[in-house]
Short mmCIF file of C-alpha atoms in Angstrom, two decimals:
data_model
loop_
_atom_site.label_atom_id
_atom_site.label_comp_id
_atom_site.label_asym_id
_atom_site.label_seq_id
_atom_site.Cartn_x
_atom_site.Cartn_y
_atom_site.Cartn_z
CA UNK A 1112 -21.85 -23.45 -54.73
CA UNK A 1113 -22.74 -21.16 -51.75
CA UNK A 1114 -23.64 -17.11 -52.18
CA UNK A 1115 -24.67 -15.13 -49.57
CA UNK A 1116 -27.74 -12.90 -50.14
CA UNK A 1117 -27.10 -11.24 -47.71
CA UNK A 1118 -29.11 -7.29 -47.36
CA UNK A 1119 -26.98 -5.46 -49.48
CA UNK A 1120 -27.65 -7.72 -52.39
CA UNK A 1121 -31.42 -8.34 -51.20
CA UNK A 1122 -31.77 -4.48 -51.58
CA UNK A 1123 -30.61 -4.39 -54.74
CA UNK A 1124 -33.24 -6.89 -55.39
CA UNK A 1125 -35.51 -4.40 -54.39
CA UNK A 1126 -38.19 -7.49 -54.04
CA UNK A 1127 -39.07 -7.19 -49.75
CA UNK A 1128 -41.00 -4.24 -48.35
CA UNK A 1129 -42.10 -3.79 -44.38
CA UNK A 1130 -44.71 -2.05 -43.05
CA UNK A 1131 -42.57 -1.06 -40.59
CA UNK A 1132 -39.59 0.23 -42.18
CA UNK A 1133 -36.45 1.90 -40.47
CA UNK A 1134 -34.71 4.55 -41.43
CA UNK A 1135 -31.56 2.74 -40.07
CA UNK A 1136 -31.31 -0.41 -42.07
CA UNK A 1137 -33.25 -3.57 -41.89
CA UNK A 1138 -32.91 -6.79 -39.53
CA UNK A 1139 -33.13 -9.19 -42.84
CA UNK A 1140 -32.41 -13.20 -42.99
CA UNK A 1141 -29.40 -14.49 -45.16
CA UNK A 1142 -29.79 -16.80 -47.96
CA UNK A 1143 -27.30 -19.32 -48.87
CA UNK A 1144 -26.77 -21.98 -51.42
CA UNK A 1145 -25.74 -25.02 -50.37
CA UNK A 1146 -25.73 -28.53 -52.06
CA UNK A 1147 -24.23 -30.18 -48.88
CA UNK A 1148 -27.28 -29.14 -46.80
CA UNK A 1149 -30.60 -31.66 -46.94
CA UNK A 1150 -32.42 -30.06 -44.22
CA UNK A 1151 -33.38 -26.28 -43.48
CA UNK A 1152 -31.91 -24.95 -40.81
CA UNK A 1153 -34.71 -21.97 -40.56
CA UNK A 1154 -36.51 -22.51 -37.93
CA UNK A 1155 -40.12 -22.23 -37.68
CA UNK A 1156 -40.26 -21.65 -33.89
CA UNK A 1157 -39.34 -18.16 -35.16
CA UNK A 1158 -42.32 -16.89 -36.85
CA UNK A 1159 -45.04 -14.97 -35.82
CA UNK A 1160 -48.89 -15.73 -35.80
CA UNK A 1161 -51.74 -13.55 -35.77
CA UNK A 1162 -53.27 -16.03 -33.45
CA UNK A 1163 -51.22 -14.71 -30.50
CA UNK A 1164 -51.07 -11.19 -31.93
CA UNK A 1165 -51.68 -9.14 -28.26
CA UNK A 1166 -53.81 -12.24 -27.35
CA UNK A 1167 -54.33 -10.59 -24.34
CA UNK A 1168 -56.64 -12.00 -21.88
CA UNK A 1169 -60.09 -11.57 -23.05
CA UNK A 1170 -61.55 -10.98 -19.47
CA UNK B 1391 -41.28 4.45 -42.68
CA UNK B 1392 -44.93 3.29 -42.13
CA UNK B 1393 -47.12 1.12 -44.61
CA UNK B 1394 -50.66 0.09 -44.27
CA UNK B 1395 -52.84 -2.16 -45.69
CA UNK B 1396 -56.09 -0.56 -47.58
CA UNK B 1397 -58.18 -2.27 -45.58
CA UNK B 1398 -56.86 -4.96 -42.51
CA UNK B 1399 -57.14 -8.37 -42.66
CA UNK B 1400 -56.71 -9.79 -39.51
CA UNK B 1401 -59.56 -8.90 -37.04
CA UNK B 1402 -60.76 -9.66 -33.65
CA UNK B 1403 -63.98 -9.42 -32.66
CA UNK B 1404 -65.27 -8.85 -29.54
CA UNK B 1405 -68.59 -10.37 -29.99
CA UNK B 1406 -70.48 -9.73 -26.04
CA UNK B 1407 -68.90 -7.88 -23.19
CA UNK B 1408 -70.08 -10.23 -21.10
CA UNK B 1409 -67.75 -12.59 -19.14
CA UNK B 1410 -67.94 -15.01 -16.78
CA UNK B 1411 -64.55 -14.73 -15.44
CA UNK B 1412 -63.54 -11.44 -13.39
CA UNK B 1413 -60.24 -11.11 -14.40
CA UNK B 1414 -58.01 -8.01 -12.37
CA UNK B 1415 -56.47 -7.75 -15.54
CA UNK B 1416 -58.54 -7.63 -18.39
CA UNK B 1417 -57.29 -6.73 -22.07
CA UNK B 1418 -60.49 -4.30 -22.47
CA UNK B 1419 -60.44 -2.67 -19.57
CA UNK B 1420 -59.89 0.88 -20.88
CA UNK B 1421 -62.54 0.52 -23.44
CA UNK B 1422 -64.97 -0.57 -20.68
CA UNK B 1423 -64.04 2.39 -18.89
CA UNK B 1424 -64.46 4.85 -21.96
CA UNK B 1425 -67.61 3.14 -22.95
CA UNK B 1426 -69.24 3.47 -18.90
CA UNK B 1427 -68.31 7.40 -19.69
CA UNK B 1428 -69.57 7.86 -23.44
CA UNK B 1429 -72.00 5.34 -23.97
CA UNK B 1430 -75.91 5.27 -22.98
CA UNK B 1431 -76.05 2.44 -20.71
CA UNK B 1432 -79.16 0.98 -22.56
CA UNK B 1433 -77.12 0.66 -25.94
CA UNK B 1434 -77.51 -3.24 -26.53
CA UNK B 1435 -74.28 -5.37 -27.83
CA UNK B 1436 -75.34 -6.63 -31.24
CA UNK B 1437 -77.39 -9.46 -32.03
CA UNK B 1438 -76.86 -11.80 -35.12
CA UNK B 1439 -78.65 -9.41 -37.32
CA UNK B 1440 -75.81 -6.62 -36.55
CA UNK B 1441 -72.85 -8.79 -37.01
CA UNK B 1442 -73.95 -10.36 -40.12
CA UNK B 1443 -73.98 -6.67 -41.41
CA UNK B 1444 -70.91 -6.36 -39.72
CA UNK B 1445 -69.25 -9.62 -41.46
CA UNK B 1446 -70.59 -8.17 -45.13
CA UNK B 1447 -68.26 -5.56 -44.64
CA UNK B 1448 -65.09 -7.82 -43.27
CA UNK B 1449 -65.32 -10.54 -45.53
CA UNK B 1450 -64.13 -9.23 -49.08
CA UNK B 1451 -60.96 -8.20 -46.93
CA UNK B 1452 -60.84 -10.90 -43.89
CA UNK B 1453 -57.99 -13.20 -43.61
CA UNK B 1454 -58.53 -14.91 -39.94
CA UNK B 1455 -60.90 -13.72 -37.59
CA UNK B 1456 -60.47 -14.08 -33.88
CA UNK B 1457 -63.27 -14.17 -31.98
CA UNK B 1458 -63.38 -12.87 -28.41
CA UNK B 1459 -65.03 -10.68 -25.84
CA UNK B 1460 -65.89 -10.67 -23.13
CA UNK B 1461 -66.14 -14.66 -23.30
CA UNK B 1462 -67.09 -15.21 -26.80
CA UNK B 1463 -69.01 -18.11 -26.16
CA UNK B 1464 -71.43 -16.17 -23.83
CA UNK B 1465 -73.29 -14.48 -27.00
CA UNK B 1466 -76.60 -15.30 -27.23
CA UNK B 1467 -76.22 -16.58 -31.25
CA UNK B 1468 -72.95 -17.55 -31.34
CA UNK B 1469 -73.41 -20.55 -33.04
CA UNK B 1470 -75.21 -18.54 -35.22
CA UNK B 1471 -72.46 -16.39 -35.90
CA UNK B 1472 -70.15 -19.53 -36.44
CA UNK B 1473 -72.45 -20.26 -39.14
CA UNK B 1474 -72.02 -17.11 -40.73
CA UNK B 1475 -68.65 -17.28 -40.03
CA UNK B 1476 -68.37 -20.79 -41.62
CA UNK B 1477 -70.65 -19.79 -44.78
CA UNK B 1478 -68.10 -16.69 -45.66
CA UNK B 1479 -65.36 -19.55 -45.69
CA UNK B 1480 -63.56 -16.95 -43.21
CA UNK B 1481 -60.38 -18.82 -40.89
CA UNK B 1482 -61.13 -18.23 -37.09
CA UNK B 1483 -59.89 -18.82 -34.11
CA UNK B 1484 -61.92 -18.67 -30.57
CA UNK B 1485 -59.92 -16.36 -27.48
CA UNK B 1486 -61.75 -18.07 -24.75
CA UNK B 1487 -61.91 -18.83 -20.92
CA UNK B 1488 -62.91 -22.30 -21.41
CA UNK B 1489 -65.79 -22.05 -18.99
CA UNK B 1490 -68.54 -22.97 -20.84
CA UNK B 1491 -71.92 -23.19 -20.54
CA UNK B 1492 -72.44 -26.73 -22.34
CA UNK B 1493 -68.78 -28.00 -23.07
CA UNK B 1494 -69.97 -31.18 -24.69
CA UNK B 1495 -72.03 -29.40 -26.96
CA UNK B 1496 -70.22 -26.47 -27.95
CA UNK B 1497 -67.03 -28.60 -28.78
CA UNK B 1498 -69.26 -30.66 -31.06
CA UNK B 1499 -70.26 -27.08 -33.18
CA UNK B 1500 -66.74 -26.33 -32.68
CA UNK B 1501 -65.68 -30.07 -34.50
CA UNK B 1502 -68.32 -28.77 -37.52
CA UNK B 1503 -66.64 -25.73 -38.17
CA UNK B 1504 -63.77 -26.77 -40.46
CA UNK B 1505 -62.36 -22.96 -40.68
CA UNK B 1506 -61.71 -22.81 -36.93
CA UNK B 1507 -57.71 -22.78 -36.64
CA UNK B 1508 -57.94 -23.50 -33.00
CA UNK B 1509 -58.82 -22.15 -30.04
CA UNK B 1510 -56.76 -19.87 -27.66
CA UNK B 1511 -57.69 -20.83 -23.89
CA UNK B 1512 -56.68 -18.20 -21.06
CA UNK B 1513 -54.66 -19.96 -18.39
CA UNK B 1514 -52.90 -17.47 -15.71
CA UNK B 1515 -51.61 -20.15 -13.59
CA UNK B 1516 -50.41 -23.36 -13.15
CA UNK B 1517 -52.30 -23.78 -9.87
CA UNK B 1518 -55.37 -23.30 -8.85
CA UNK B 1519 -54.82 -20.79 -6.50
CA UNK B 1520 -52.59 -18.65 -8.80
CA UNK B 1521 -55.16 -18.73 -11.87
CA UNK B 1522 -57.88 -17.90 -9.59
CA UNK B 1523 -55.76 -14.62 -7.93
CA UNK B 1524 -56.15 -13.38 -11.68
CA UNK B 1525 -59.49 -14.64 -12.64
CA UNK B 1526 -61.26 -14.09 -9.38
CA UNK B 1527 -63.93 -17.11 -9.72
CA UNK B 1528 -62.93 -19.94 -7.14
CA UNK B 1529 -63.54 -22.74 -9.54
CA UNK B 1530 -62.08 -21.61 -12.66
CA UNK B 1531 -59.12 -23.31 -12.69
CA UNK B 1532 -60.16 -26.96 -12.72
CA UNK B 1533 -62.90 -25.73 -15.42
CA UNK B 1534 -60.93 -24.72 -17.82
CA UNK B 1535 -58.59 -27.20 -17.63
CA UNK B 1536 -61.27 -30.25 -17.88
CA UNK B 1537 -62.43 -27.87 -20.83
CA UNK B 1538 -59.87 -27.96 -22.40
CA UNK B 1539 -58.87 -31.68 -22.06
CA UNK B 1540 -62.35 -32.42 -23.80
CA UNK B 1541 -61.42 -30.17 -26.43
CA UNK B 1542 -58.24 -31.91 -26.88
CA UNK B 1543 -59.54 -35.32 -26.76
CA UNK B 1544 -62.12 -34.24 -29.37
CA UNK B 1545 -59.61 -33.02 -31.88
CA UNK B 1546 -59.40 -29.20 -31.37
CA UNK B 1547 -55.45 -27.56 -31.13
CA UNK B 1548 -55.38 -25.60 -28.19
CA UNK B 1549 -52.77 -23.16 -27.35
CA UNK B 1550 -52.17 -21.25 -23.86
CA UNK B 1551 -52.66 -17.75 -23.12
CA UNK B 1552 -50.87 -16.11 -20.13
CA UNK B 1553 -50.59 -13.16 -18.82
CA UNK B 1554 -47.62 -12.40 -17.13
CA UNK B 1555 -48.14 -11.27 -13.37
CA UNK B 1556 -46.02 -11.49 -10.06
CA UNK B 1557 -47.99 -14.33 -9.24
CA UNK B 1558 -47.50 -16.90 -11.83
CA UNK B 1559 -43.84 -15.19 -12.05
CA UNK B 1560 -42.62 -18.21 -10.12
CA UNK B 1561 -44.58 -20.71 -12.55
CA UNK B 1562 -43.65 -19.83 -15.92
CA UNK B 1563 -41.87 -23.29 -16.28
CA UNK B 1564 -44.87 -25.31 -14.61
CA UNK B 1565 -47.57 -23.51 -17.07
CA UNK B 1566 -45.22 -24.83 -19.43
CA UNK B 1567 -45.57 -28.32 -18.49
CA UNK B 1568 -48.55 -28.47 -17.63
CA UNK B 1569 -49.58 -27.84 -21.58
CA UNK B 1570 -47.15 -30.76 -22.53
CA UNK B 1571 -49.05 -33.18 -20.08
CA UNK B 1572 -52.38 -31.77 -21.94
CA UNK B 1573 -51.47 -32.04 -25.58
CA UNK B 1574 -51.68 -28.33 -25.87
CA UNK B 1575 -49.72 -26.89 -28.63
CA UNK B 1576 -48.25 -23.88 -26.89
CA UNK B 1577 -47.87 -21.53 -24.55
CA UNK B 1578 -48.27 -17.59 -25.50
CA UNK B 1579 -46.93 -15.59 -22.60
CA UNK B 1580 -48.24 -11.92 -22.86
CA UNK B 1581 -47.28 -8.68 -20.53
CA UNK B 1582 -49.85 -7.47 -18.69
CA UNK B 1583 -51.02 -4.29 -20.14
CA UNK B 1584 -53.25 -1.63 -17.83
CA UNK B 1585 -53.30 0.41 -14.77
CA UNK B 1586 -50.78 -1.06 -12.18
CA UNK B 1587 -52.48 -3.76 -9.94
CA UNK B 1588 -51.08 -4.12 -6.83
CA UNK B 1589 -49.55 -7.83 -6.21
CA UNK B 1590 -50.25 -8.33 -10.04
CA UNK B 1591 -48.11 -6.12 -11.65
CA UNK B 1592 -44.77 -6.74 -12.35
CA UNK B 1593 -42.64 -4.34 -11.69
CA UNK B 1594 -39.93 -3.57 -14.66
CA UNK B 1595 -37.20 -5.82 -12.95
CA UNK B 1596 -39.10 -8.63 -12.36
CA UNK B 1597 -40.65 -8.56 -15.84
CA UNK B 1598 -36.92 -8.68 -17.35
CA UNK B 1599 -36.63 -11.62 -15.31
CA UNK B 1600 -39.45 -13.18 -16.50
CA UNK B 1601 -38.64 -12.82 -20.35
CA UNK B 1602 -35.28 -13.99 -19.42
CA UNK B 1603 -36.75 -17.27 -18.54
CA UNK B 1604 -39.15 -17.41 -21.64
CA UNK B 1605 -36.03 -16.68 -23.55
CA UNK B 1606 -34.70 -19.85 -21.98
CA UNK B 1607 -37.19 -22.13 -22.91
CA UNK B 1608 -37.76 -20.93 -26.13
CA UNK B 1609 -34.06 -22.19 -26.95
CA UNK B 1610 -34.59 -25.33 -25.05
CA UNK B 1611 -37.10 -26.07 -27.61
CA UNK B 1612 -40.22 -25.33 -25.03
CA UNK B 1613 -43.37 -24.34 -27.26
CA UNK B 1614 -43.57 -20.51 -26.12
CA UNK B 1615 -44.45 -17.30 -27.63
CA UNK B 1616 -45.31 -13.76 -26.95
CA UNK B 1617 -48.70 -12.70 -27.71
CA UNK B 1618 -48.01 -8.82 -27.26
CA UNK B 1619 -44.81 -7.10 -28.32
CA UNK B 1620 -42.07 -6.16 -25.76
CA UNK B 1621 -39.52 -3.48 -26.88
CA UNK B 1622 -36.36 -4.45 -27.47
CA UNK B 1623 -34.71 -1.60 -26.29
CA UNK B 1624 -36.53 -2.40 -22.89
CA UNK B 1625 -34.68 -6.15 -23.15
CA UNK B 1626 -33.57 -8.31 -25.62
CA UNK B 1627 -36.27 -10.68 -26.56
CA UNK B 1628 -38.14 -12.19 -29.34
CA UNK B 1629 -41.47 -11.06 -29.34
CA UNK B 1630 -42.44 -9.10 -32.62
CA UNK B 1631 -44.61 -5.34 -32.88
CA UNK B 1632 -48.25 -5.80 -33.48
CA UNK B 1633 -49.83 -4.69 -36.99
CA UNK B 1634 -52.98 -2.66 -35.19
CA UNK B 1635 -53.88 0.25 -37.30
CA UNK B 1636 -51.75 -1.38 -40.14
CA UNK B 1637 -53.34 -4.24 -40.96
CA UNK B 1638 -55.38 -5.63 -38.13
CA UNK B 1639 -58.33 -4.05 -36.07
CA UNK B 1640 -61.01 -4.58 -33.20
CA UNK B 1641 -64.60 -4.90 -33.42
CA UNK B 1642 -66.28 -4.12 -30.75
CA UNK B 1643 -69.44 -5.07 -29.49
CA UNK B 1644 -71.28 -2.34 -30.99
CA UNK B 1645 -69.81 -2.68 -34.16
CA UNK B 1646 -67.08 -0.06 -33.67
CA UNK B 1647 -63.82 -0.38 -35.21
CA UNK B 1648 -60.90 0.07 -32.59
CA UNK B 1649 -57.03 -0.47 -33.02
CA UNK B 1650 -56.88 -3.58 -30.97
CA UNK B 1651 -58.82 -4.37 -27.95
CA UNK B 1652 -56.46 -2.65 -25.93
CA UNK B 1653 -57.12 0.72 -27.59
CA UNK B 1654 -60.30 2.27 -26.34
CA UNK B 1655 -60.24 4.74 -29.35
CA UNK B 1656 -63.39 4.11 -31.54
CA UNK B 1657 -63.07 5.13 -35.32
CA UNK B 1658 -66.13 5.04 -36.84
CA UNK B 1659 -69.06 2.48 -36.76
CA UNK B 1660 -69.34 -0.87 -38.92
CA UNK B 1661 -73.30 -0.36 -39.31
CA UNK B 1662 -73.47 2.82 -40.33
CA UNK B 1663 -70.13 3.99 -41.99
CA UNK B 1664 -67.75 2.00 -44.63
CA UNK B 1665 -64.87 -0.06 -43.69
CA UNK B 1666 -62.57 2.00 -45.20
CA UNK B 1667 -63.73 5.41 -44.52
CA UNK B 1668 -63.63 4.46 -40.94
CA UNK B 1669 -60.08 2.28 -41.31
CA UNK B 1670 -58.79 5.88 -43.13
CA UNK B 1671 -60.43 8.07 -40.40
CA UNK B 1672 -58.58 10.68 -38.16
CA UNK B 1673 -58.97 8.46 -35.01
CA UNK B 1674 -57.07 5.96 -36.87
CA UNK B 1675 -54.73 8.00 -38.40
CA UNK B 1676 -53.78 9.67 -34.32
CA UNK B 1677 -53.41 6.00 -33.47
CA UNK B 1678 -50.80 5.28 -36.13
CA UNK B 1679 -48.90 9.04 -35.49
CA UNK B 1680 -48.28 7.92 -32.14
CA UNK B 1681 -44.98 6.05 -32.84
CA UNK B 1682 -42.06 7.48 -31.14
CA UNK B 1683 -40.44 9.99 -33.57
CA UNK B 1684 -36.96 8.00 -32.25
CA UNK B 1685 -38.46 4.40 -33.33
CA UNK B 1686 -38.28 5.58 -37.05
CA UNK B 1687 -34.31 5.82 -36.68
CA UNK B 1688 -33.87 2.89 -34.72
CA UNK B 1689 -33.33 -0.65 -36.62
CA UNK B 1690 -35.08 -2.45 -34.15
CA UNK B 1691 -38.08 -0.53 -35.41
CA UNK B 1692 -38.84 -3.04 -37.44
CA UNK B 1693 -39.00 -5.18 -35.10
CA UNK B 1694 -41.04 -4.33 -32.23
CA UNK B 1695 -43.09 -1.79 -34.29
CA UNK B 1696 -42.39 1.65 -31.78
CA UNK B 1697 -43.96 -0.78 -28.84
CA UNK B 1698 -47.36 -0.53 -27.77
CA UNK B 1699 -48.80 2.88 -29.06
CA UNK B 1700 -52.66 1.45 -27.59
CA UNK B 1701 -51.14 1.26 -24.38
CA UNK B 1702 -49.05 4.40 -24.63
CA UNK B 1703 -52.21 6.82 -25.47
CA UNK B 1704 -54.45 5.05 -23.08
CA UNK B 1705 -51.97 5.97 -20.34
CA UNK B 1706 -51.28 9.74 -22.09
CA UNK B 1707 -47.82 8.52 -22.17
CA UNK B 1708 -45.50 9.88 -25.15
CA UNK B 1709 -44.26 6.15 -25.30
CA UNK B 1710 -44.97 2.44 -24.53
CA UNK B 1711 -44.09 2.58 -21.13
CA UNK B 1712 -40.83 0.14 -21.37
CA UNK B 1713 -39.52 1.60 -24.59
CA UNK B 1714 -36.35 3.78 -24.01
CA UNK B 1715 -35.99 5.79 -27.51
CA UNK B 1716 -33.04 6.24 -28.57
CA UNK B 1717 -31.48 4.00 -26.60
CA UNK B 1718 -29.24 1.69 -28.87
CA UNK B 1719 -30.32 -1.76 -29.03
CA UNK B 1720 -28.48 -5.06 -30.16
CA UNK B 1721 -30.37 -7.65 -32.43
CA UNK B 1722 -29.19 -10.61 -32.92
CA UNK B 1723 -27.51 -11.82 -36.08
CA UNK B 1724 -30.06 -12.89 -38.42
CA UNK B 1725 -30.36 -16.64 -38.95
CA UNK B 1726 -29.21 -18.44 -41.84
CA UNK B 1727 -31.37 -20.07 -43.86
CA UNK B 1728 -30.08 -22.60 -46.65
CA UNK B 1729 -31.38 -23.85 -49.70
CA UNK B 1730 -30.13 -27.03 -51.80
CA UNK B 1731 -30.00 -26.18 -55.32
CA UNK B 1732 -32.16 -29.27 -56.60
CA UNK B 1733 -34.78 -28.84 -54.60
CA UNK B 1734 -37.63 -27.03 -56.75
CA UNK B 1735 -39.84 -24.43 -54.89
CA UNK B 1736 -43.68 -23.75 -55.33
CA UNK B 1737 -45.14 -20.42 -53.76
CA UNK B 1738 -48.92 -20.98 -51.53
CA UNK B 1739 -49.96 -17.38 -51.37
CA UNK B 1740 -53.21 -15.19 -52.40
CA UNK B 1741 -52.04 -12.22 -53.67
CA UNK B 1742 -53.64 -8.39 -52.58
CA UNK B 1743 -52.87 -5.01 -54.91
CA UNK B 1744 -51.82 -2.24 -52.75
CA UNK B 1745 -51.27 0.89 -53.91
CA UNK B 1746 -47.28 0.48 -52.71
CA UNK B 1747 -47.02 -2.71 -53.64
CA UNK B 1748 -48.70 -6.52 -53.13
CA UNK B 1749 -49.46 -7.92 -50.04
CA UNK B 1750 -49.12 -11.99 -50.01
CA UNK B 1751 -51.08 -13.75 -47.94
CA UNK B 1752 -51.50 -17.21 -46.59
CA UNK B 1753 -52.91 -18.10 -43.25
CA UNK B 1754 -51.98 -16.30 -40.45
CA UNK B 1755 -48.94 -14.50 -42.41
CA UNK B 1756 -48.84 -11.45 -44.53
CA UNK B 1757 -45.93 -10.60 -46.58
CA UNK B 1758 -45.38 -7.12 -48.15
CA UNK B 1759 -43.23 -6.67 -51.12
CA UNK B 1760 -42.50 -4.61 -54.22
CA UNK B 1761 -44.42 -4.99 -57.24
CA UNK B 1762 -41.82 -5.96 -58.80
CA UNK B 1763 -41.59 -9.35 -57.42
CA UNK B 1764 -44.36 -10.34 -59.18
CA UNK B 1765 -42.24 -11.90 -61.84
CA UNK B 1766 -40.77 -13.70 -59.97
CA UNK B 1767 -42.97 -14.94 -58.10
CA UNK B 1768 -44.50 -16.57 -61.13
CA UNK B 1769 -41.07 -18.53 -61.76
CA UNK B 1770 -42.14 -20.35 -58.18
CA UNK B 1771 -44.15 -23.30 -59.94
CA UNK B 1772 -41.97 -26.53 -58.92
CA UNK B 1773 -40.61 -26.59 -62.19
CA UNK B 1774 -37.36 -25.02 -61.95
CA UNK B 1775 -35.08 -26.26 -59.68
CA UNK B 1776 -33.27 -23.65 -56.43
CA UNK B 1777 -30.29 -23.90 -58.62
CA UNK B 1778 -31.82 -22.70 -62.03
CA UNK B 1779 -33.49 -19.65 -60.87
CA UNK B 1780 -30.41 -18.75 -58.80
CA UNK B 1781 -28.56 -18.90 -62.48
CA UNK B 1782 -31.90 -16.91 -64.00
CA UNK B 1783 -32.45 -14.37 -61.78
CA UNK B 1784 -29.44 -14.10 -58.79
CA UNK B 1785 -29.80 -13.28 -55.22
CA UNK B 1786 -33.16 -11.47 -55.65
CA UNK B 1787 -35.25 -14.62 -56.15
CA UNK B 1788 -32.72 -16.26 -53.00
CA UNK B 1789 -33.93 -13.45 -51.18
CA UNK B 1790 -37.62 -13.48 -51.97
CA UNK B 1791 -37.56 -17.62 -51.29
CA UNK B 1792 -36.47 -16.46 -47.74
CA UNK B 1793 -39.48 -14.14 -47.10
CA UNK B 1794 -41.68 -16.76 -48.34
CA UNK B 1795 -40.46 -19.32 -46.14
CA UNK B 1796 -40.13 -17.35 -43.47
CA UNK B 1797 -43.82 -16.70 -43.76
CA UNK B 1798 -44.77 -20.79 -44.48
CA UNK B 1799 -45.65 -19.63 -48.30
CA UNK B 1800 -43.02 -21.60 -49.74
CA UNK B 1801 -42.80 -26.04 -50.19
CA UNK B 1802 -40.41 -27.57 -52.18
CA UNK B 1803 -40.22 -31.00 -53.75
CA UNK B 1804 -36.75 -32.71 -54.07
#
């Protein structure tokens, strides 16, 4: 079984806001089903942590 | 489209403007400068007794404090404040220098405070000579690292951050080593954000090269981040826009609310005014009207946020200096992320009521969505399996299981 949710369908969802929201479409992650896969493939590395947000240097 | 939080949640708080480092390039710079022009000279930096008045206001709203300066460590109380910290149950983590004044005794505090996340040590170099071009103290170099071995060997996560000058251009990959040889967890490269330095600044070319090679190591797996947002119209890279003004703000030493501790903008006063009044206040309010109109249309926007506005207004420049509106800009395709259907998911959020919406929060991340999802979310229990809410509810809950994990709310048990 695989479907992609891909932005169309997440729209229609209507579930995911942004604070910073274009007026040109979203950069959004697809979703898929898959029974073969074990692991995720998301990676972590990715995300984004407050921790380094403009952790500029402090002097 | 911009949304804001009510009140932020993520703060940093610059508790002393003193520092014992003289770095070229420091982060408050402009609000130093503003503050020589405006303020009395004999204005004292708070004391205990202001910041605990100060922390009354944050903590109904605080999700992670970080706690910086000047060199946080240099204020007089601070390990009174980490008590007060600690006692609100408030996650922190300490922007320092790593030139302290007692090492062995501060990490020990530091070991008692179970809310600290870890601290962020300023490293401009990977050599002594190249930190010290940025830091200006002969010395500083072999301090902080030694400082931040003990902290290390005492159990404390320690990540890197850099600034990116010419310089250390030439060491990006050694800085990078050298935290693997220490144990540290990673490396947050940052562009330098001020008045052009001579022999520090990079110019625009050189700066592409740099994120080039950042880019690099992030896919060879190298622990490396941006700590400040580059636009992607400027180069491909990813870095991500900053949430000052939306839901993250500076205290400074006075108790004044800024946008971030670039901004030298002050919006109103912690002791003396309410969070939100001063979070809602015209200052604020310029501050967020200062995104390109051309960011709104672009899909990147999202991304990189418009750039940085702090650094835009501080330099009366109608943009962050490397954005290009309008120009087009490729993203990459967004990642795939897939989901076996017997796995069964459980949701780790707290949840925050906004007038648009909820806001779900859970360590450093912040999620915004529809209230509308709130259903849904409830269906996240580990009782139903990927597969049964899939045949319940469709792509909307596949979706929504992406934003969680994407933002470490979401575990699943097999």
């Amino acid at each position: 079984m695989q479907n992609d949710a891909n932005n169309n369908e997440k729209s229609k969802g209507g579930l995911q806001l942004l604070f910073f929201e274009s007026e040109s479409g979203l950069p959004v992650i697809s979703v898929l089903l898959d029974a073969t896969c074990m692991l995720l493939t998301w990676s972590n590395s990715d995300s984004r942590t407050i921790d380094d947000n403009c952790a500029c240097e402090p002097g | 489209m911009l949304r804001i939080l009510s009140a932020p949640v993520f703060y940093a708080l610059e508790l002393t403007p003193a520092c014992n480092n003289r770095c070229a390039g420091c982060s408050n710079g402009f609000s130093a400068r503003e503050r020589a022009t405006l303020m009395p000279s004999d204005v004292p930096p708070l004391r205990a007794e202001g910041w605990l008045r100060v922390l009354e206001q944050l903590a109904p709203h605080a999700q992670r404090l970080k706690l910086t300066g000047g060199e946080p460590t240099l204020h007089p109380d601070f390990p009174t404040l980490l008590a007060a910290i600690e006692s609100r149950a408030l996650d922190f983590t300490l922007f320092t220098n790593a030139r302290w004044t007692d090492p062995t005794a501060l990490v020990q505090i530091l070991r008692e405070c179970p809310h600290l996340t870890g601290l962020l040590v300023s490293l401009h170099g990977a050599t002594a000579r190249t930190h010290e071009s940025f830091t200006g103290v002969p010395g500083s170099f072999a301090e902080t690292l030694a400082n931040v071995e003990l902290a290390i060997t005492q159990g404390l996560p320690v990540a890197f951050s850099t600034v990116l000058t010419a310089p250390n251009l030439a060491e990006l990959s050694e800085i990078v080593s050298l935290a693997e040889r220490l144990r540290v967890r990673s490396v947050v490269f940052n562009r330098y954000m001020g008045e052009s330095l001579p022999g520090l600044t990079l110019d625009e070319t050189a700066l592409a090269q740099a994120l080039s090679h950042i880019e690099a190591l992030r896919k060879a797996g190298k622990p490396v981040k941006y700590g400040n947002c580059i636009p992607q119209c400027f180069a491909p890279n990813s870095s991500q826009g900053c949430l000052a003004g939306v839901a993250y703000g500076a205290i400074d030493p006075w108790g004044n609310l800024r946008p971030c501790t670039l901004s030298s903008l002050r919006a109103g006063n912690l002791l003396t005014q309410p969070l939100e009044e001063v979070w809602h206040s015209p200052t604020m309010e310029r501050f967020r009207a200062s995104i390109p109109a051309a960011c709104h249309h672009c899909h990147a926007f999202a991304v990189c946020h418009g750039g940085c506005k702090a650094l835009a207004l501080e330099l009366t420049l109608p943009a962050d200096p490397l954005a290009r509106p309008g120009a087009p800009v490729e993203l990459p395709a967004p990642p795939a992320l897939r989901l076996n259907p017997a796995w069964r998911p459980t949701a780790h959020y707290q949840s925050r009521p906004e007038a648009w919406g909820l806001v779900l929060l859970q360590g450093n991340q912040l999620l915004p969505l529809h209230a509308d999802a709130r259903p849904l979310l409830e269906t996240l229990d580990g009782q139903k399996t990927v597969g049964e809410l899939h045949e319940a509810f469709g792509p909307p809950i596949l979706a929504l299981m992406g934003d969680l994990l994407r933002h470490h709310m979401l575990s699943f048990t097999s």
